Coordinates of C-alpha atoms in Angstrom, one line a residue:
Chain H
X1 CA 131.0 113.5 88.0
X2 CA 131.3 111.2 91.2
X3 CA 128.6 108.7 92.2
X4 CA 127.0 111.3 95.0
X5 CA 126.5 113.9 92.4
X6 CA 125.0 111.8 89.8
X7 CA 122.4 110.5 92.3
X8 CA 122.0 114.2 94.0
X9 CA 121.6 115.3 90.1
X10 CA 118.9 112.8 89.6
X11 CA 116.9 112.8 92.8
X12 CA 116.4 116.9 91.9
X13 CA 115.2 115.9 88.5
X14 CA 112.7 113.4 90.4
X15 CA 111.8 115.1 92.5
X16 CA 110.7 118.2 90.8
X17 CA 108.6 116.0 88.5
X18 CA 106.6 114.9 91.5
X19 CA 106.3 118.3 92.9
X20 CA 105.0 119.4 89.4
X21 CA 102.5 116.1 90.2
X22 CA 101.2 117.8 93.6
X23 CA 101.6 121.4 93.4
X24 CA 98.2 121.6 91.4
X25 CA 96.4 119.6 93.9
X26 CA 93.9 120.5 96.8
X27 CA 95.4 121.9 100.2
X28 CA 94.8 118.9 102.4
X29 CA 96.7 117.2 104.9
X30 CA 97.1 113.9 103.0
X31 CA 98.6 116.1 99.9
X32 CA 100.6 117.5 102.8
X33 CA 102.0 114.3 104.4
X34 CA 102.3 112.5 100.3
X35 CA 105.0 115.5 99.5
X36 CA 106.5 114.5 103.2
X37 CA 106.8 110.8 102.6
X38 CA 108.2 111.7 99.0
X39 CA 111.0 113.9 100.8
X40 CA 114.4 112.7 102.2
X41 CA 114.9 109.3 100.4
X42 CA 118.1 108.4 98.5
X43 CA 116.6 108.3 95.1
X44 CA 118.3 104.9 94.6
X45 CA 115.4 103.9 92.5
X46 CA 114.8 106.5 90.4
X47 CA 118.4 106.8 89.7
X48 CA 118.3 103.3 88.7
X49 CA 115.3 104.1 86.0
X50 CA 117.1 107.1 84.8
X51 CA 120.6 105.4 84.3
X52 CA 119.4 101.8 82.8
X53 CA 117.7 104.7 80.2
X54 CA 120.6 106.1 79.7
X55 CA 122.5 103.1 79.2
X56 CA 120.1 102.1 76.5
X57 CA 120.3 105.8 75.1
X58 CA 116.4 107.0 75.9
X59 CA 117.1 110.5 77.1
X60 CA 116.3 111.1 80.9
X61 CA 113.0 113.4 80.4
X62 CA 111.9 110.5 78.4
X63 CA 112.1 108.2 81.4
X64 CA 111.4 110.7 84.5
X65 CA 107.5 110.3 84.9
X66 CA 108.6 106.2 85.5
X67 CA 111.2 107.0 88.0
X68 CA 108.8 109.5 89.5
X69 CA 106.2 106.5 89.7
X70 CA 108.6 104.2 91.4
X71 CA 109.8 106.8 94.2
X72 CA 105.9 107.3 94.5
X73 CA 105.4 103.5 95.2
X74 CA 108.3 103.2 97.5
X75 CA 107.5 105.9 99.3
X76 CA 103.7 104.6 99.6
X77 CA 105.6 101.2 101.0
X78 CA 107.1 102.9 103.5
X79 CA 104.0 104.9 104.9
X80 CA 102.3 101.9 105.3
X81 CA 105.4 99.6 106.6
X82 CA 105.5 102.0 109.6
X83 CA 102.1 102.0 110.6
X84 CA 101.7 100.9 114.1
X85 CA 100.0 97.7 112.9
X86 CA 103.0 96.6 110.5
X87 CA 106.6 97.5 111.6
X88 CA 105.5 99.8 113.7
X89 CA 108.3 102.2 113.4
X90 CA 108.5 106.0 114.8
X91 CA 111.3 107.6 112.9
X92 CA 112.1 107.3 109.1
X93 CA 115.1 109.0 107.0
X94 CA 115.7 111.3 110.3
X95 CA 112.3 112.4 110.8
X96 CA 109.3 111.3 112.2
X97 CA 107.4 108.9 110.3
X98 CA 103.9 110.0 108.4
X99 CA 101.4 108.5 111.1
X100 CA 103.6 109.9 113.9
X101 CA 103.1 113.8 112.0
X102 CA 100.0 113.2 110.9
X103 CA 98.1 110.4 112.5
X104 CA 97.2 106.8 111.2
X105 CA 94.4 108.1 108.9
X106 CA 96.4 110.9 107.1
X107 CA 99.3 107.7 106.7
X108 CA 96.8 105.0 105.4
X109 CA 95.2 107.8 102.7
X110 CA 98.6 109.2 101.8
X111 CA 100.0 105.5 100.9
X112 CA 97.2 105.2 99.0
X113 CA 97.3 107.9 97.1
X114 CA 100.8 107.4 96.5
X115 CA 100.3 104.3 95.3
X116 CA 97.6 105.7 93.0
X117 CA 99.7 108.7 92.0
X118 CA 102.2 105.6 90.7
X119 CA 99.8 103.9 88.3
X120 CA 98.6 107.5 87.1
X121 CA 102.4 108.6 86.2
X122 CA 103.0 105.8 84.2
X123 CA 100.4 106.9 81.9
X124 CA 102.9 110.3 81.0
X125 CA 102.5 110.5 77.0
X126 CA 106.6 111.6 77.5
X127 CA 107.1 107.8 78.7
X128 CA 106.1 106.9 74.8
X129 CA 104.0 105.1 72.8
X130 CA 100.8 103.3 75.0
X131 CA 102.4 99.9 74.5
X132 CA 105.6 100.8 76.3
X133 CA 103.2 102.7 79.4
X134 CA 101.4 99.7 79.5
X135 CA 104.2 96.9 79.5
X136 CA 105.4 99.3 82.4
X137 CA 101.7 99.3 84.4
X138 CA 102.0 95.4 84.4
X139 CA 105.2 95.3 85.6
X140 CA 105.1 97.6 88.2
X141 CA 101.6 95.9 89.6
X142 CA 103.7 92.7 89.7
X143 CA 106.3 93.7 91.3
X144 CA 104.6 95.8 93.6
X145 CA 101.0 93.6 94.4
X146 CA 100.6 90.0 95.8
X147 CA 103.3 88.3 93.8
X148 CA 106.0 90.9 94.9
X149 CA 106.6 93.6 97.6
X150 CA 102.9 92.9 99.0
X151 CA 103.8 89.7 99.4
X152 CA 107.2 89.4 100.8
X153 CA 105.2 91.8 103.8
X154 CA 102.9 89.2 104.0
X155 CA 105.8 86.3 104.3
X156 CA 107.8 88.7 106.9
X157 CA 104.7 89.4 109.3
X158 CA 103.6 85.4 108.6
X159 CA 107.8 84.6 110.0
X160 CA 107.2 87.4 112.8
X161 CA 104.2 85.4 114.0
X162 CA 105.2 82.2 113.5
X163 CA 107.9 82.3 116.2
X164 CA 110.5 80.6 114.7
X165 CA 113.6 82.0 112.4
X166 CA 113.7 81.7 109.0
X167 CA 116.6 79.9 106.9
X168 CA 118.3 81.3 104.0
X169 CA 116.6 80.6 101.3
X170 CA 113.2 81.7 102.8
X171 CA 114.9 84.6 103.5
X172 CA 116.2 85.5 100.3
X173 CA 112.8 84.5 98.8
X174 CA 111.2 86.8 101.3
X175 CA 114.0 89.6 100.7
X176 CA 113.5 89.1 96.4
X177 CA 109.8 90.1 96.8
X178 CA 109.7 92.5 99.5
X179 CA 112.5 94.9 98.3
X180 CA 114.0 93.1 95.0
X181 CA 110.8 93.3 93.4
X182 CA 110.7 97.3 93.2
X183 CA 114.8 97.6 92.7
X184 CA 114.5 95.2 89.7
X185 CA 111.6 96.9 88.5
X186 CA 113.0 100.3 88.2
X187 CA 116.6 98.4 86.8
X188 CA 114.9 97.0 83.9
X189 CA 112.7 100.3 83.3
X190 CA 115.4 101.5 80.8
X191 CA 115.0 98.2 78.8
X192 CA 111.2 98.4 78.7
X193 CA 111.6 102.4 77.9
X194 CA 113.7 101.1 75.0
X195 CA 112.0 98.1 73.8
X196 CA 115.3 96.0 74.5
X197 CA 115.7 92.9 76.5
X198 CA 115.5 93.5 80.1
X199 CA 117.3 90.2 81.3
X200 CA 120.9 92.1 81.9
X201 CA 119.6 94.9 84.2
X202 CA 117.1 92.4 85.8
X203 CA 120.2 90.0 86.7
X204 CA 122.0 92.7 87.7
X205 CA 119.5 94.0 89.9
X206 CA 118.8 91.2 91.1
X207 CA 122.2 90.7 92.6
X208 CA 122.1 94.5 93.9
X209 CA 118.6 93.9 95.6
X210 CA 120.2 91.3 97.4
X211 CA 123.3 92.9 98.5
X212 CA 120.9 96.0 99.7
X213 CA 119.2 94.2 102.0
X214 CA 122.5 92.0 103.4
X215 CA 123.9 95.7 103.9
X216 CA 120.3 96.8 105.5
X217 CA 121.0 93.9 108.1
X218 CA 124.1 94.8 108.8
X219 CA 123.6 98.5 109.0
X220 CA 120.9 97.4 111.9
X221 CA 124.2 95.5 113.9
X222 CA 126.6 97.9 113.3
X223 CA 125.1 101.3 111.9
X224 CA 125.1 104.8 113.6
X225 CA 121.6 105.9 114.2
X226 CA 122.5 108.9 113.5
X227 CA 123.6 108.2 110.1
X228 CA 121.1 105.9 108.7
X229 CA 118.1 107.7 110.4
X230 CA 116.8 105.2 111.9
X231 CA 116.3 102.9 114.7
X232 CA 118.9 100.3 114.3
X233 CA 119.5 96.7 116.5
X234 CA 115.6 96.3 115.4
X235 CA 116.0 93.0 114.6
X236 CA 118.2 91.8 117.6
X237 CA 115.8 93.0 119.4
X238 CA 112.8 90.9 118.1
X239 CA 114.9 88.3 117.9
X240 CA 114.2 88.4 113.9
X241 CA 116.3 85.9 111.9
X242 CA 118.3 88.2 108.9
X243 CA 121.8 87.0 106.5
X244 CA 123.8 88.8 109.5
X245 CA 122.4 86.2 112.0
X246 CA 122.8 83.5 109.8
X247 CA 126.2 84.0 107.5
X248 CA 127.9 85.8 110.4
X249 CA 129.2 89.7 109.9
X250 CA 131.9 88.2 108.2
X251 CA 129.8 86.2 106.1
X252 CA 127.4 88.7 105.6
X253 CA 129.6 90.8 104.2
X254 CA 131.5 88.7 102.1
X255 CA 127.9 87.7 100.5
X256 CA 127.6 90.9 99.7
X257 CA 130.8 91.7 97.8
X258 CA 130.0 88.3 95.6
X259 CA 126.6 89.6 94.5
X260 CA 128.1 93.2 93.7
X261 CA 130.6 91.2 91.3
X262 CA 127.8 89.2 89.8
X263 CA 126.2 92.6 89.3
X264 CA 128.9 93.9 87.6
X265 CA 129.5 91.1 85.5
X266 CA 125.4 91.5 84.1
X267 CA 126.4 94.6 83.0
X268 CA 130.0 93.6 81.1
X269 CA 128.6 94.1 77.9
X270 CA 128.2 97.8 78.1
X271 CA 131.9 98.5 79.1
X272 CA 133.0 101.5 80.6
X273 CA 129.1 103.3 79.8
X274 CA 128.0 101.1 82.2
X275 CA 129.9 102.9 85.1
X276 CA 127.5 104.6 86.8
X277 CA 124.7 101.4 86.8
X278 CA 128.7 99.6 88.7
X279 CA 129.0 102.5 91.0
X280 CA 125.7 102.4 92.2
X281 CA 126.0 98.8 93.0
X282 CA 129.2 99.2 94.8
X283 CA 127.4 102.3 97.1
X284 CA 124.6 100.0 97.6
X285 CA 127.4 98.1 100.3
X286 CA 129.3 100.9 101.5
X287 CA 126.3 103.5 102.6
X288 CA 126.3 104.4 106.0
X289 CA 122.1 105.1 106.1
Chain S
X1 CA 65.6 89.3 82.4
X2 CA 64.7 91.0 85.5
X3 CA 67.2 94.0 86.7
X4 CA 68.4 91.6 90.0
X5 CA 68.6 88.7 87.6
X6 CA 71.1 90.6 85.3
X7 CA 72.6 91.8 88.1
X8 CA 73.3 88.8 89.3
X9 CA 74.4 87.4 86.2
X10 CA 77.0 90.6 86.0
X11 CA 78.2 89.8 89.2
X12 CA 78.9 86.4 88.9
X13 CA 80.9 86.7 85.5
X14 CA 83.1 89.5 87.5
X15 CA 83.5 87.5 90.0
X16 CA 85.2 84.2 87.9
X17 CA 87.3 86.8 86.5
X18 CA 88.7 88.2 90.1
X19 CA 88.7 84.6 91.0
X20 CA 90.8 83.4 88.1
X21 CA 93.7 86.3 88.7
X22 CA 93.5 85.1 92.5
X23 CA 93.6 81.1 92.1
X24 CA 97.1 80.7 90.9
X25 CA 98.8 83.3 94.1
X26 CA 100.7 81.7 97.3
X27 CA 97.9 80.4 99.6
X28 CA 98.9 83.5 102.2
X29 CA 96.6 85.1 104.7
X30 CA 96.7 88.5 103.0
X31 CA 95.3 86.7 99.5
X32 CA 92.5 85.1 101.5
X33 CA 91.6 88.8 103.0
X34 CA 91.5 89.5 99.2
X35 CA 89.0 86.9 98.3
X36 CA 87.1 87.5 101.4
X37 CA 87.4 91.5 100.8
X38 CA 85.9 91.0 97.3
X39 CA 83.1 88.9 98.0
X40 CA 79.4 89.6 98.6
X41 CA 79.2 92.7 97.0
X42 CA 76.4 93.8 95.0
X43 CA 78.6 94.4 92.3
X44 CA 76.9 97.6 91.3
X45 CA 80.2 99.4 89.9
X46 CA 81.1 95.7 87.7
X47 CA 77.6 95.8 86.4
X48 CA 77.8 99.5 84.9
X49 CA 81.0 99.1 83.5
X50 CA 79.4 95.5 81.4
X51 CA 76.2 97.6 80.9
X52 CA 77.4 100.4 79.9
X53 CA 80.3 98.6 77.4
X54 CA 77.2 96.6 76.2
X55 CA 75.5 100.1 75.0
X56 CA 78.3 100.7 73.0
X57 CA 78.0 97.6 71.2
X58 CA 81.4 96.2 72.7
X59 CA 81.1 92.7 74.1
X60 CA 80.8 91.9 78.1
X61 CA 84.1 89.4 77.1
X62 CA 85.6 92.2 76.2
X63 CA 84.8 94.2 78.7
X64 CA 85.3 92.2 81.7
X65 CA 88.8 92.8 83.1
X66 CA 88.0 96.4 83.6
X67 CA 84.6 95.9 85.4
X68 CA 86.6 93.3 87.6
X69 CA 89.5 96.0 88.1
X70 CA 86.6 98.1 89.7
X71 CA 85.3 95.9 91.7
X72 CA 88.7 95.2 93.0
X73 CA 89.3 99.2 93.7
X74 CA 86.0 99.7 95.7
X75 CA 86.5 96.7 97.8
X76 CA 90.5 98.3 98.6
X77 CA 88.6 101.5 99.2
X78 CA 86.2 99.3 101.6
X79 CA 88.7 97.6 103.8
X80 CA 91.0 100.8 104.0
X81 CA 87.8 102.9 105.0
X82 CA 86.6 100.0 107.9
X83 CA 89.9 100.2 109.4
X84 CA 89.8 101.1 113.5
X85 CA 91.8 104.7 112.7
X86 CA 89.4 105.5 109.9
X87 CA 85.6 104.7 110.1
X88 CA 86.1 101.5 112.5
X89 CA 83.6 99.5 111.5
X90 CA 83.7 95.8 112.6
X91 CA 80.4 95.0 110.2
X92 CA 80.7 94.9 106.1
X93 CA 78.1 93.0 104.1
X94 CA 76.5 91.6 107.2
X95 CA 79.9 89.7 107.8
X96 CA 82.9 90.7 110.0
X97 CA 85.4 93.2 108.2
X98 CA 88.4 92.1 107.5
X99 CA 90.9 93.7 110.5
X100 CA 88.1 92.1 112.6
X101 CA 88.7 88.2 111.0
X102 CA 91.9 88.6 110.1
X103 CA 93.9 91.8 112.0
X104 CA 94.7 95.4 110.9
X105 CA 98.6 94.1 109.2
X106 CA 96.4 92.0 106.8
X107 CA 93.7 94.9 106.3
X108 CA 96.2 96.9 105.2
X109 CA 98.1 95.0 102.8
X110 CA 95.1 93.6 101.4
X111 CA 93.7 96.2 100.6
X112 CA 97.0 97.3 99.2
X113 CA 96.8 94.5 97.1
X114 CA 93.7 95.2 95.6
X115 CA 94.5 98.3 94.8
X116 CA 97.6 97.0 92.7
X117 CA 95.5 94.2 91.3
X118 CA 92.7 96.7 90.3
X119 CA 95.4 98.6 87.9
X120 CA 97.2 95.5 86.8
X121 CA 93.4 93.7 85.3
X122 CA 93.7 97.0 83.0
X123 CA 96.9 95.6 81.1
X124 CA 94.7 92.9 80.2
X125 CA 95.1 93.0 76.1
X126 CA 91.8 91.7 75.8
X127 CA 90.4 94.8 76.4
X128 CA 91.6 96.3 74.0
X129 CA 94.5 98.1 72.2
X130 CA 97.1 99.8 74.6
X131 CA 95.6 103.4 73.8
X132 CA 92.2 102.2 75.6
X133 CA 93.8 100.2 78.2
X134 CA 96.1 103.3 79.2
X135 CA 93.2 105.7 78.7
X136 CA 91.5 103.3 81.5
X137 CA 94.6 103.5 83.8
X138 CA 94.7 107.4 83.5
X139 CA 91.3 107.6 84.6
X140 CA 91.0 105.3 87.5
X141 CA 94.1 106.5 88.9
X142 CA 92.2 110.4 88.9
X143 CA 88.9 108.5 90.2
X144 CA 90.5 106.9 93.1
X145 CA 93.4 108.7 94.0
X146 CA 94.1 112.1 95.4
X147 CA 91.8 114.3 93.4
X148 CA 88.5 111.6 93.5
X149 CA 87.7 108.8 96.2
X150 CA 91.1 109.5 98.5
X151 CA 90.3 113.3 98.4
X152 CA 86.9 112.8 99.8
X153 CA 87.9 110.5 102.6
X154 CA 90.3 112.5 103.6
X155 CA 87.5 115.6 103.4
X156 CA 85.0 113.8 105.2
X157 CA 88.0 112.9 108.1
X158 CA 88.6 116.4 108.3
X159 CA 85.0 117.5 108.8
X160 CA 84.5 115.0 111.3
X161 CA 88.0 116.3 113.3
X162 CA 86.7 119.9 112.9
X163 CA 83.7 119.7 114.7
X164 CA 81.3 121.5 112.9
X165 CA 78.7 120.4 110.2
X166 CA 79.1 120.6 106.4
X167 CA 76.9 122.5 104.0
X168 CA 74.9 120.5 101.2
X169 CA 77.1 121.9 98.5
X170 CA 80.0 120.5 101.0
X171 CA 78.7 117.1 101.3
X172 CA 77.9 117.1 97.8
X173 CA 81.5 118.5 96.7
X174 CA 83.0 115.4 99.5
X175 CA 80.6 112.5 97.9
X176 CA 81.0 113.6 94.5
X177 CA 84.8 112.5 95.4
X178 CA 84.0 109.7 97.8
X179 CA 82.0 107.5 96.0
X180 CA 80.9 109.1 93.0
X181 CA 84.0 109.3 91.1
X182 CA 84.4 106.0 90.8
X183 CA 81.2 105.1 89.8
X184 CA 81.4 107.8 87.0
X185 CA 84.6 106.0 85.8
X186 CA 82.5 103.0 85.5
X187 CA 79.6 104.4 83.8
X188 CA 82.0 106.3 81.2
X189 CA 84.4 102.6 80.8
X190 CA 82.3 101.5 78.6
X191 CA 82.3 104.4 75.9
X192 CA 86.1 104.4 76.4
X193 CA 86.1 100.8 75.8
X194 CA 84.5 101.6 72.6
X195 CA 86.1 105.1 71.7
X196 CA 83.3 107.0 71.9
X197 CA 82.2 109.9 74.2
X198 CA 81.8 109.3 77.3
X199 CA 79.7 112.4 78.6
X200 CA 76.4 111.1 78.8
X201 CA 77.2 108.3 80.7
X202 CA 79.4 111.0 83.1
X203 CA 76.4 112.5 83.4
X204 CA 74.4 109.9 84.3
X205 CA 76.8 108.6 86.4
X206 CA 77.2 111.7 88.1
X207 CA 73.2 111.9 89.0
X208 CA 73.1 108.4 89.7
X209 CA 76.2 108.9 92.3
X210 CA 74.7 111.4 94.2
X211 CA 71.3 110.1 94.5
X212 CA 73.5 106.9 95.5
X213 CA 74.9 108.2 98.5
X214 CA 71.7 110.1 99.4
X215 CA 69.6 106.7 99.7
X216 CA 72.8 105.1 101.7
X217 CA 72.1 108.4 103.8
X218 CA 68.2 107.5 104.2
X219 CA 69.2 103.7 104.9
X220 CA 71.2 104.6 108.1
X221 CA 68.5 105.9 109.0
X222 CA 65.8 104.3 108.1
X223 CA 67.4 100.9 107.6
X224 CA 67.1 97.4 108.8
X225 CA 70.5 96.2 109.8
X226 CA 69.5 92.8 109.3
X227 CA 69.2 94.1 105.8
X228 CA 72.0 96.4 105.5
X229 CA 74.1 94.2 106.7
X230 CA 76.4 97.1 108.1
X231 CA 75.4 99.1 111.7
X232 CA 72.8 101.9 110.8
X233 CA 72.5 105.2 112.6
X234 CA 76.1 105.9 112.9
X235 CA 76.0 109.3 111.3
X236 CA 73.5 110.5 113.3
X237 CA 75.4 109.1 116.5
X238 CA 78.9 111.3 115.2
X239 CA 76.5 114.6 115.0
X240 CA 77.2 114.1 111.1
X241 CA 75.8 116.5 108.7
X242 CA 74.3 114.1 106.1
X243 CA 71.7 114.6 103.0
X244 CA 69.1 113.6 105.3
X245 CA 69.8 115.8 108.1
X246 CA 70.3 118.7 105.7
X247 CA 67.2 118.3 103.7
X248 CA 64.8 116.3 106.1
X249 CA 63.5 112.7 105.1
X250 CA 60.9 113.6 102.6
X251 CA 63.8 116.4 100.9
X252 CA 65.8 113.7 100.5
X253 CA 63.6 111.6 98.8
X254 CA 62.3 113.6 96.6
X255 CA 66.1 115.0 96.0
X256 CA 66.8 111.4 95.2
X257 CA 63.9 110.7 92.6
X258 CA 65.1 114.4 90.9
X259 CA 68.5 113.0 90.2
X260 CA 67.1 109.5 89.0
X261 CA 64.8 111.6 86.8
X262 CA 68.2 113.2 85.9
X263 CA 69.9 110.2 85.1
X264 CA 67.4 109.0 82.5
X265 CA 67.3 112.1 80.5
X266 CA 70.8 111.4 80.2
X267 CA 70.6 108.3 78.4
X268 CA 67.5 109.0 75.9
X269 CA 69.1 109.1 73.0
X270 CA 70.0 105.4 73.7
X271 CA 65.9 104.6 74.4
X272 CA 65.0 101.4 75.1
X273 CA 68.7 100.1 74.6
X274 CA 69.6 101.7 78.2
X275 CA 67.0 100.3 80.3
X276 CA 69.4 97.8 82.0
X277 CA 71.2 100.9 83.3
X278 CA 67.6 103.0 83.7
X279 CA 66.7 100.2 85.8
X280 CA 70.4 100.2 87.7
X281 CA 69.6 103.8 88.6
X282 CA 65.8 103.3 90.0
X283 CA 67.2 100.5 92.1
X284 CA 69.5 102.5 94.0
X285 CA 66.8 104.4 95.5
X286 CA 64.6 101.4 96.4
X287 CA 67.3 99.3 98.1
X288 CA 67.3 98.0 101.3
X289 CA 70.9 97.5 101.7

C-alpha cells in the first residue's frame, strides 16, 4: 500500500469514529460546525497514533479513539487560531473558516466543544486499562495547554505585537509548542498504549514536527493557494520572521531534509516495519498542502 | 463554623491548589489572565466537591484536585461567555472581564488553557485509582461539552437570534445544560471519589442548580450592581425570557424555595452530617451576588 493510500485509509477510520460521536447529538449549529471543522484535513496526527500503535503491536481498533481524540484537539486549535482576534483567516483547507461560515460565537463554542470531545474520547474503554487512559489524558493536557500549544500560540502573538523579528532559537521554541507538542504526543501515543518506552518515537516526532513547520514556511512563500487551500504570502506580508526568512530558501530546505534523516535514524531499531512512519516523515517535506 | 466561613475556607484551599499549578509556568500574559480569571469567585462548585467528598468520608486533600478542576472549568466558561461575540460583558466579579483587561486573543487562549487545566488536574494521582480519575474525566467532559454546558450556551444564543421568547420548559432545559450540568458534576464528584452511588447528590444538585439560576434571574432584576459585581437589568434590556418574566417575581421566589426543599429532602439520609450542603442550598437563594 502506498503512503497516500495508507494515510487515506487511516483518515477514513478516524473520520468514522468521530462521526459516531457526533451523530447522536442534538441538531444544533455548534454540532454542524464541529463536524465541518473535522473535515478535509490530511489526518496526519491520527495517522501517527495508528501507525505508532501498529509499530508496537497495538491493533488500530484499540488505538482508534486516541487517533480521533488528537484530530479533535487539532481541529479545535485551528478553529480558534483562525478567529478574527487571532490569525484572522477566512480560508482553511480550501473552505471558508468556521467563523466565516457560521459566526464567531459558534466558532468559539465549536472549538471549546472539540477540545472537550478530545478528552472525552480518551475515556473510551477500548483504549485499555484506566492507567493507560489517564496517562494519555495527562500527556494530551501537557501537549495542548499553557505549557504546549497554547504557550506556542501566546508566544506567537507576543512576537507579533512586540514588533521585532524572532531569532532562530526563539522560532524553534515557539514551534516546539505551537505545532510540535501535539505531533509528538500523537507519535508517542502508540508506545503509551503498549506500555513501551516512548522516547524513540518522541525523537522521531521532534524532528518531524520541526521539519513540518519549516515546510509550512516554505509553502507560505512558494506554495500555490489552490493547492494549499489557504492564503499564501501571509508571513512576509506581516514582516514575520520564519525559518525561510532566517535560513533562506535553500538553507530551510536543507535543514528540513537533515531533520527527516534524524527522524529516520530514530526509528532504525524497527527496520522496515517503520516504513509507514518514515514515509510520513518524507511526505511532510514534499507535500504541496 | 458558619457557612460563609466554611465556603471561604474551602475556596482558599482550592485557590492554593490552583496557584500551585500556575506558579511554575512561564511568565506570559496568558498565564496572568488565567490567574486573574480564577480569582474572586465564590468557589461554590469547588465547595460542592469538597463537601460531597466529606459526606462520603473522603478527606479534602484527596478531593482537592477535583475541586480545583471544576473551578478551572467554570472560569474558562465565564471568560469565553464574556467575549464580545458571546454575551459581551465588560464586568465580572466587580472587575473588568479578561478581554477588556487584556485583549480578545488572550481571553480566548486563557479560556482554552483553563479548560485544558481542568482535565489535567483530574490526572492527579492524589485523587485515587486510575479508574476513579478516568471516571471523573468522562463525567466532566459530559457536563461541559456539547451535551452539557456548551449545548446550553448554544441554545441560549439560538434563542436570542430566533427573536422569540422561550417557554418555561425550554428555559429549564437550557439551564440544565448551561449551569446545571457542572453544578451536578461537582456535587456528584464526592460520591464518585468514594465509589458510592451519586444519585442522591445528583438529585440535590439538580434542584440546587435550577434554584441557583432562578435566583440569578431575580438578581438581574432586583440586584445591586455594586453587590453583584456585574451589570444588572441585562435580560429585560434584551427582551430575553427568564424565570422571572415567565413566573413573575413572587412565582420565581416560590419556585426557588420549593426547589431548595427538594434539595434538602435528597440529603435526608445523611441527617445533620449534610448540614454544610444544605446551608449551601439555602445560600444560593439568599445571596446578593
